[in-house]
Short mmCIF file of C-alpha atoms in Angstrom, two decimals:
data_model
loop_
_atom_site.label_atom_id
_atom_site.label_comp_id
_atom_site.label_asym_id
_atom_site.label_seq_id
_atom_site.Cartn_x
_atom_site.Cartn_y
_atom_site.Cartn_z
CA MET A 12 -2.72 2.59 38.91
CA THR A 13 -1.95 4.68 35.82
CA ILE A 14 -2.09 3.02 32.40
CA ILE A 15 -1.81 4.95 29.14
CA SER A 16 -4.85 3.48 27.40
CA SER A 17 -3.95 4.82 23.96
CA TYR A 18 -0.64 2.94 23.96
CA HIS A 19 -2.16 -0.39 22.99
CA VAL A 20 -5.60 -1.97 22.85
CA PRO A 21 -5.30 -5.48 24.35
CA VAL A 22 -6.58 -8.26 22.11
CA MET A 23 -9.08 -10.82 23.48
CA LEU A 24 -8.59 -9.31 26.92
CA HIS A 25 -11.20 -11.23 28.89
CA PRO A 26 -10.88 -14.62 27.12
CA SER A 27 -7.09 -14.61 27.55
CA VAL A 28 -7.19 -13.69 31.25
CA ASP A 29 -10.06 -16.14 31.81
CA ALA A 30 -7.83 -18.86 30.32
CA LEU A 31 -5.20 -18.28 33.01
CA ASP A 32 -7.69 -19.63 35.56
CA LEU A 33 -6.35 -17.33 38.29
CA GLN A 34 -6.09 -18.98 41.70
CA PRO A 35 -5.81 -17.43 45.20
CA GLY A 36 -2.20 -16.78 46.11
CA GLY A 37 -0.99 -17.71 42.63
CA THR A 38 2.11 -16.49 40.82
CA TYR A 39 1.64 -15.27 37.24
CA VAL A 40 3.74 -13.85 34.42
CA ASP A 41 2.76 -11.52 31.60
CA VAL A 42 5.76 -11.80 29.28
CA THR A 43 4.50 -9.03 26.96
CA PHE A 44 3.57 -6.07 29.17
CA GLY A 45 3.29 -3.38 26.45
CA GLY A 46 0.56 -0.95 27.39
CA GLY A 47 -0.28 -2.96 30.48
CA GLY A 48 -3.81 -3.90 29.46
CA HIS A 49 -3.55 -7.61 30.16
CA SER A 50 -1.48 -7.01 33.29
CA ARG A 51 -4.02 -4.52 34.61
CA GLU A 52 -6.84 -7.03 34.16
CA ILE A 53 -4.83 -9.79 35.83
CA LEU A 54 -4.09 -7.48 38.78
CA ARG A 55 -7.75 -6.49 38.99
CA ARG A 56 -8.75 -10.15 39.40
CA MET A 57 -5.87 -11.28 41.65
CA ASP A 58 -6.22 -11.56 45.41
CA ALA A 59 -3.88 -9.90 47.91
CA GLY A 60 -1.66 -12.98 48.21
CA ALA A 61 -0.98 -13.39 44.49
CA HIS A 62 1.87 -11.85 42.48
CA LEU A 63 2.38 -10.81 38.86
CA TYR A 64 5.72 -10.45 37.04
CA SER A 65 5.53 -8.54 33.74
CA PHE A 66 8.26 -8.42 31.10
CA ASP A 67 9.04 -5.82 28.45
CA GLN A 68 12.26 -4.75 26.75
CA ASP A 69 10.86 -1.54 25.24
CA ALA A 70 11.64 1.61 27.20
CA ASP A 71 8.35 3.15 26.01
CA ALA A 72 6.41 0.46 27.89
CA GLU A 73 7.90 1.61 31.19
CA ARG A 74 5.64 4.65 31.12
CA ASN A 75 2.74 2.29 31.76
CA ILE A 76 4.11 0.58 34.88
CA PRO A 77 1.44 0.56 37.62
CA GLN A 78 2.57 2.38 40.73
CA GLY A 79 1.98 1.45 44.33
CA ASP A 80 0.96 -2.18 43.88
CA SER A 81 3.15 -4.54 45.91
CA ARG A 82 1.72 -7.50 43.99
CA PHE A 83 3.45 -6.34 40.79
CA THR A 84 7.05 -6.61 39.59
CA PHE A 85 8.20 -5.18 36.25
CA VAL A 86 11.10 -6.96 34.53
CA ARG A 87 13.06 -4.88 32.02
CA SER A 88 14.04 -7.73 29.74
CA ASN A 89 13.25 -9.80 26.67
CA PHE A 90 10.96 -12.69 27.55
CA ARG A 91 13.52 -15.17 26.23
CA PHE A 92 15.20 -14.81 29.63
CA LEU A 93 12.07 -15.89 31.54
CA ALA A 94 13.73 -18.75 33.41
CA ASN A 95 16.76 -16.67 34.41
CA TRP A 96 14.61 -13.93 35.90
CA MET A 97 12.36 -16.30 37.78
CA ARG A 98 15.47 -17.80 39.37
CA TYR A 99 16.72 -14.29 40.15
CA TYR A 100 13.49 -13.51 42.03
CA GLY A 101 13.55 -16.87 43.80
CA VAL A 102 10.40 -18.12 42.08
CA GLU A 103 10.46 -21.91 41.87
CA ALA A 104 7.29 -22.31 39.81
CA VAL A 105 4.46 -20.18 38.43
CA ASP A 106 0.76 -20.89 37.98
CA GLY A 107 0.25 -19.16 34.65
CA ILE A 108 2.01 -17.38 31.81
CA LEU A 109 0.39 -15.02 29.28
CA ALA A 110 2.07 -14.04 26.01
CA ASP A 111 0.56 -11.57 23.53
CA LEU A 112 2.98 -11.97 20.61
CA GLY A 113 3.66 -9.71 17.67
CA VAL A 114 3.79 -5.93 17.64
CA SER A 115 1.70 -3.58 19.74
CA SER A 116 -0.51 -0.95 18.16
CA HIS A 117 1.80 1.60 19.78
CA HIS A 118 4.71 0.42 17.63
CA PHE A 119 2.66 0.56 14.44
CA ASP A 120 1.34 4.03 15.32
CA ASP A 121 4.71 5.50 16.33
CA GLU A 122 5.89 7.43 13.26
CA THR A 123 9.52 7.39 14.41
CA ARG A 124 10.24 3.67 14.88
CA GLY A 125 9.93 2.37 11.31
CA PHE A 126 7.54 -0.51 12.07
CA SER A 127 4.85 0.65 9.65
CA PHE A 128 4.91 1.42 5.92
CA ARG A 129 2.30 4.12 6.57
CA PHE A 130 4.95 6.61 7.70
CA ASP A 131 8.34 7.56 6.36
CA ALA A 132 10.85 7.06 9.16
CA PRO A 133 14.33 5.66 9.76
CA LEU A 134 14.51 1.91 9.11
CA ASP A 135 14.83 0.86 12.73
CA MET A 136 12.18 -1.69 13.84
CA ARG A 137 13.95 -2.59 17.09
CA MET A 138 11.62 -3.39 19.97
CA ASN A 139 14.49 -2.54 22.27
CA ALA A 140 15.63 0.74 20.76
CA ARG A 141 18.63 0.78 23.10
CA ASP A 142 20.40 -2.21 21.56
CA GLY A 143 20.80 -4.46 18.53
CA MET A 144 20.89 -4.32 14.76
CA THR A 145 18.44 -2.07 12.92
CA ALA A 146 16.41 -2.89 9.81
CA ALA A 147 18.65 -0.45 7.90
CA GLN A 148 21.68 -2.53 8.80
CA VAL A 149 19.91 -5.68 7.60
CA VAL A 150 18.93 -4.30 4.19
CA ASN A 151 22.33 -2.68 3.67
CA THR A 152 24.65 -5.45 4.85
CA TYR A 153 22.97 -8.83 4.19
CA ASP A 154 23.92 -10.44 0.89
CA GLU A 155 21.20 -11.13 -1.66
CA GLU A 156 20.78 -14.80 -0.76
CA ARG A 157 20.40 -14.07 2.94
CA LEU A 158 17.85 -11.33 2.24
CA ALA A 159 15.93 -13.68 -0.05
CA ASP A 160 15.85 -16.37 2.62
CA LEU A 161 14.44 -14.11 5.32
CA LEU A 162 11.83 -12.62 2.96
CA ARG A 163 10.66 -16.11 1.98
CA LEU A 164 10.84 -17.62 5.46
CA TYR A 165 9.66 -14.77 7.69
CA GLY A 166 7.56 -12.86 5.16
CA GLU A 167 6.28 -15.94 3.34
CA LEU A 168 6.78 -14.04 0.08
CA LYS A 169 6.88 -16.21 -3.04
CA ASN A 170 8.87 -13.55 -4.89
CA GLY A 171 11.32 -13.02 -2.02
CA ARG A 172 14.33 -13.62 -4.28
CA GLN A 173 13.21 -10.95 -6.73
CA MET A 174 12.58 -8.51 -3.89
CA ALA A 175 16.02 -9.21 -2.44
CA ALA A 176 17.59 -8.51 -5.82
CA ALA A 177 15.64 -5.24 -6.07
CA ILE A 178 16.85 -4.17 -2.62
CA CYS A 179 20.46 -4.93 -3.58
CA ARG A 180 20.13 -2.91 -6.80
CA ALA A 181 18.67 0.03 -4.90
CA ARG A 182 21.33 0.04 -2.19
CA ALA A 183 24.08 -0.06 -4.81
CA LYS A 184 23.03 3.50 -5.69
CA GLY A 185 23.28 4.63 -2.07
CA GLU A 186 22.61 3.43 1.47
CA MET A 187 18.98 2.70 2.26
CA ARG A 188 18.07 4.51 5.44
CA THR A 189 14.33 5.16 5.37
CA VAL A 190 10.98 3.41 5.01
CA ALA A 191 10.30 5.36 1.82
CA GLN A 192 13.52 4.10 0.22
CA LEU A 193 12.64 0.49 1.03
CA ILE A 194 9.12 0.85 -0.37
CA GLU A 195 10.49 2.46 -3.54
CA ALA A 196 12.82 -0.51 -4.03
CA VAL A 197 10.21 -3.27 -3.69
CA GLU A 198 7.05 -1.51 -4.93
CA PRO A 199 7.53 -2.54 -8.60
CA LEU A 200 7.24 -6.18 -7.46
CA VAL A 201 4.04 -5.61 -5.50
CA GLY A 202 0.72 -6.00 -7.25
CA ARG A 203 -1.69 -3.12 -6.98
CA ASP A 204 -4.44 -5.36 -5.57
CA ARG A 205 -2.18 -6.78 -2.84
CA LYS A 206 0.05 -3.80 -2.08
CA LYS A 207 -0.78 -3.51 1.62
CA LYS A 208 -0.54 -7.25 2.26
CA ASP A 209 2.79 -7.66 0.49
CA LEU A 210 4.36 -4.59 2.08
CA ALA A 211 3.16 -5.86 5.46
CA LYS A 212 4.95 -9.14 4.76
CA VAL A 213 8.19 -7.35 3.85
CA PHE A 214 8.07 -5.35 7.07
CA GLN A 215 7.12 -8.43 9.07
CA ALA A 216 10.13 -10.31 7.73
CA LEU A 217 12.56 -7.52 8.61
CA ARG A 218 11.01 -6.98 12.03
CA ILE A 219 11.26 -10.67 12.91
CA GLU A 220 14.90 -10.73 11.81
CA VAL A 221 15.85 -7.53 13.65
CA ASN A 222 14.28 -8.69 16.91
CA HIS A 223 15.16 -12.41 16.60
CA GLU A 224 11.50 -13.06 17.32
CA MET A 225 11.34 -16.74 16.40
CA ASP A 226 14.44 -17.60 18.44
CA ALA A 227 13.12 -15.61 21.39
CA LEU A 228 9.74 -17.33 21.17
CA ALA A 229 11.34 -20.78 21.07
CA GLU A 230 13.43 -19.97 24.14
CA MET A 231 10.45 -18.55 26.02
CA LEU A 232 8.33 -21.63 25.31
CA GLU A 233 11.07 -23.97 26.52
CA ALA A 234 11.46 -21.84 29.63
CA ALA A 235 7.71 -21.87 30.22
CA LYS A 236 7.76 -25.66 30.24
CA ASP A 237 10.34 -25.54 33.03
CA VAL A 238 8.88 -22.77 35.20
CA LEU A 239 5.20 -23.73 35.09
CA ARG A 240 4.02 -25.91 37.93
CA PRO A 241 2.01 -29.06 37.00
CA GLY A 242 -1.48 -27.89 36.07
CA GLY A 243 -0.24 -24.38 35.30
CA ARG A 244 -1.60 -22.58 32.23
CA LEU A 245 0.27 -21.20 29.21
CA VAL A 246 -1.90 -18.71 27.29
CA VAL A 247 -0.59 -17.41 23.96
CA LEU A 248 -2.00 -14.95 21.42
CA THR A 249 -0.45 -15.39 17.96
CA TYR A 250 -0.80 -13.21 14.85
CA HIS A 251 0.90 -15.00 11.95
CA SER A 252 1.32 -18.58 10.81
CA LEU A 253 5.00 -18.93 11.74
CA GLU A 254 4.57 -18.22 15.43
CA ASP A 255 1.18 -19.95 15.57
CA ARG A 256 2.64 -23.16 14.12
CA MET A 257 5.42 -23.12 16.70
CA VAL A 258 3.01 -22.57 19.59
CA LYS A 259 0.59 -25.22 18.31
CA ASN A 260 3.41 -27.77 18.01
CA PHE A 261 4.68 -26.95 21.47
CA LEU A 262 1.31 -27.31 23.16
CA ARG A 263 0.66 -30.64 21.46
CA ALA A 264 4.07 -32.27 21.84
CA GLY A 265 6.05 -30.18 24.33
CA ARG A 266 8.50 -29.46 21.50
CA ILE A 267 8.59 -26.59 19.01
CA ASP A 268 9.21 -28.98 16.12
CA GLY A 269 6.06 -30.90 17.01
CA LYS A 270 7.83 -34.26 17.14
CA GLN A 271 5.85 -36.55 19.38
CA GLU A 272 7.95 -38.54 21.84
CA GLN A 273 6.85 -41.87 23.28
CA ASP A 274 8.10 -44.14 26.01
CA PHE A 275 9.11 -47.79 25.56
CA TYR A 276 5.48 -48.85 25.69
CA GLY A 277 4.28 -46.33 23.14
CA ASN A 278 2.73 -43.97 25.64
CA ARG A 279 2.72 -40.33 24.61
CA LEU A 280 5.29 -38.19 26.42
CA SER A 281 4.84 -34.45 26.61
CA ALA A 282 5.33 -31.80 29.25
CA MET A 283 2.34 -29.89 27.82
CA ARG A 284 -1.12 -30.65 26.54
CA PRO A 285 -3.46 -28.31 24.68
CA LEU A 286 -6.66 -27.19 26.34
CA GLY A 287 -9.55 -27.49 23.92
CA GLY A 288 -9.45 -28.16 20.20
CA LYS A 289 -9.17 -25.32 17.72
CA ALA A 290 -7.69 -21.98 18.67
CA LEU A 291 -10.12 -19.29 19.80
CA THR A 292 -10.54 -16.21 17.62
CA PRO A 293 -11.86 -12.72 18.42
CA SER A 294 -15.54 -11.94 18.12
CA ALA A 295 -16.79 -10.17 15.01
CA GLU A 296 -17.40 -7.10 17.15
CA GLU A 297 -13.81 -7.02 18.42
CA GLN A 298 -12.42 -7.52 14.94
CA GLU A 299 -14.44 -4.54 13.77
CA GLU A 300 -13.34 -2.33 16.67
CA ASN A 301 -9.69 -3.45 16.76
CA PRO A 302 -8.26 -4.33 13.30
CA ARG A 303 -5.09 -5.77 14.91
CA SER A 304 -7.20 -8.56 16.38
CA ARG A 305 -8.33 -9.92 13.00
CA SER A 306 -5.41 -12.31 12.60
CA ALA A 307 -5.26 -13.26 16.29
CA LYS A 308 -5.51 -16.83 17.58
CA LEU A 309 -5.70 -17.71 21.26
CA ARG A 310 -4.12 -21.03 22.28
CA VAL A 311 -3.99 -22.47 25.78
CA GLY A 312 -1.87 -25.29 27.17
CA ILE A 313 -1.55 -27.00 30.54
CA LYS A 314 1.65 -28.27 32.09
CA THR A 315 1.28 -32.00 32.61
CA GLU A 316 2.02 -33.77 35.86
CA GLU A 317 5.64 -34.71 36.47
CA LYS A 318 6.40 -38.32 35.59
#
């Protein structure tokens, strides 16, 4: 099995795979294959009768596909189509699903993709570089109000309206095509003591919009509820408050809005229940070795028995 180890360092590798509670002959899904770190560990622990399906829409990830293992199937698709692909492969139910959300270290380190403000590059930010709207198209075509909304909602920037206005003023002088042009437009509104954090929020907001990340996550969670067998595990690594809130709500109530449903007698109704209390976080040692892990939270849910 060949995995390019430098592509991505998996976060909370052993705790997340432990949480899947792998069973003999089980069927599992890694919806965020990336560099293959989590998938490789799952395969290492699986028995001969088990099977793993791994999803990724990024062509770069395909370089990491393990060869010669009949227990493994790679799915070239966004994880929002989880249920469709399971039907395609004739899988009625799965025993566990692992999702490592956010952006891989490979994307941040690739100087050509525009995910990081550390490098000047075309404003792209597409996880699937073969399709979809780029970040350049967003900053050049969205009106000021729409830009302000996404910067406030997805970037959680209090001065999102001012930043949107600055972007519109800058693009009026000429199309914004590069990371450097975007930084130049918003930098006057970024405090010196919080420059990295605020720029990260700007890039996060654009990346989420470009890749429809919140919509895709909502669809994947709903699909997970349908494809997991009773007692099956849903293991999710989150990296920012927006996705973590959605996952937390879903595991508690079986709904992404967190609304708790009850039957006529007041009994709680939910297709999921959280395992444990607070989310797990990486060890101090891992946070030191892998900076990407510092904002990570590991949440685990169990599919409840059918009523």
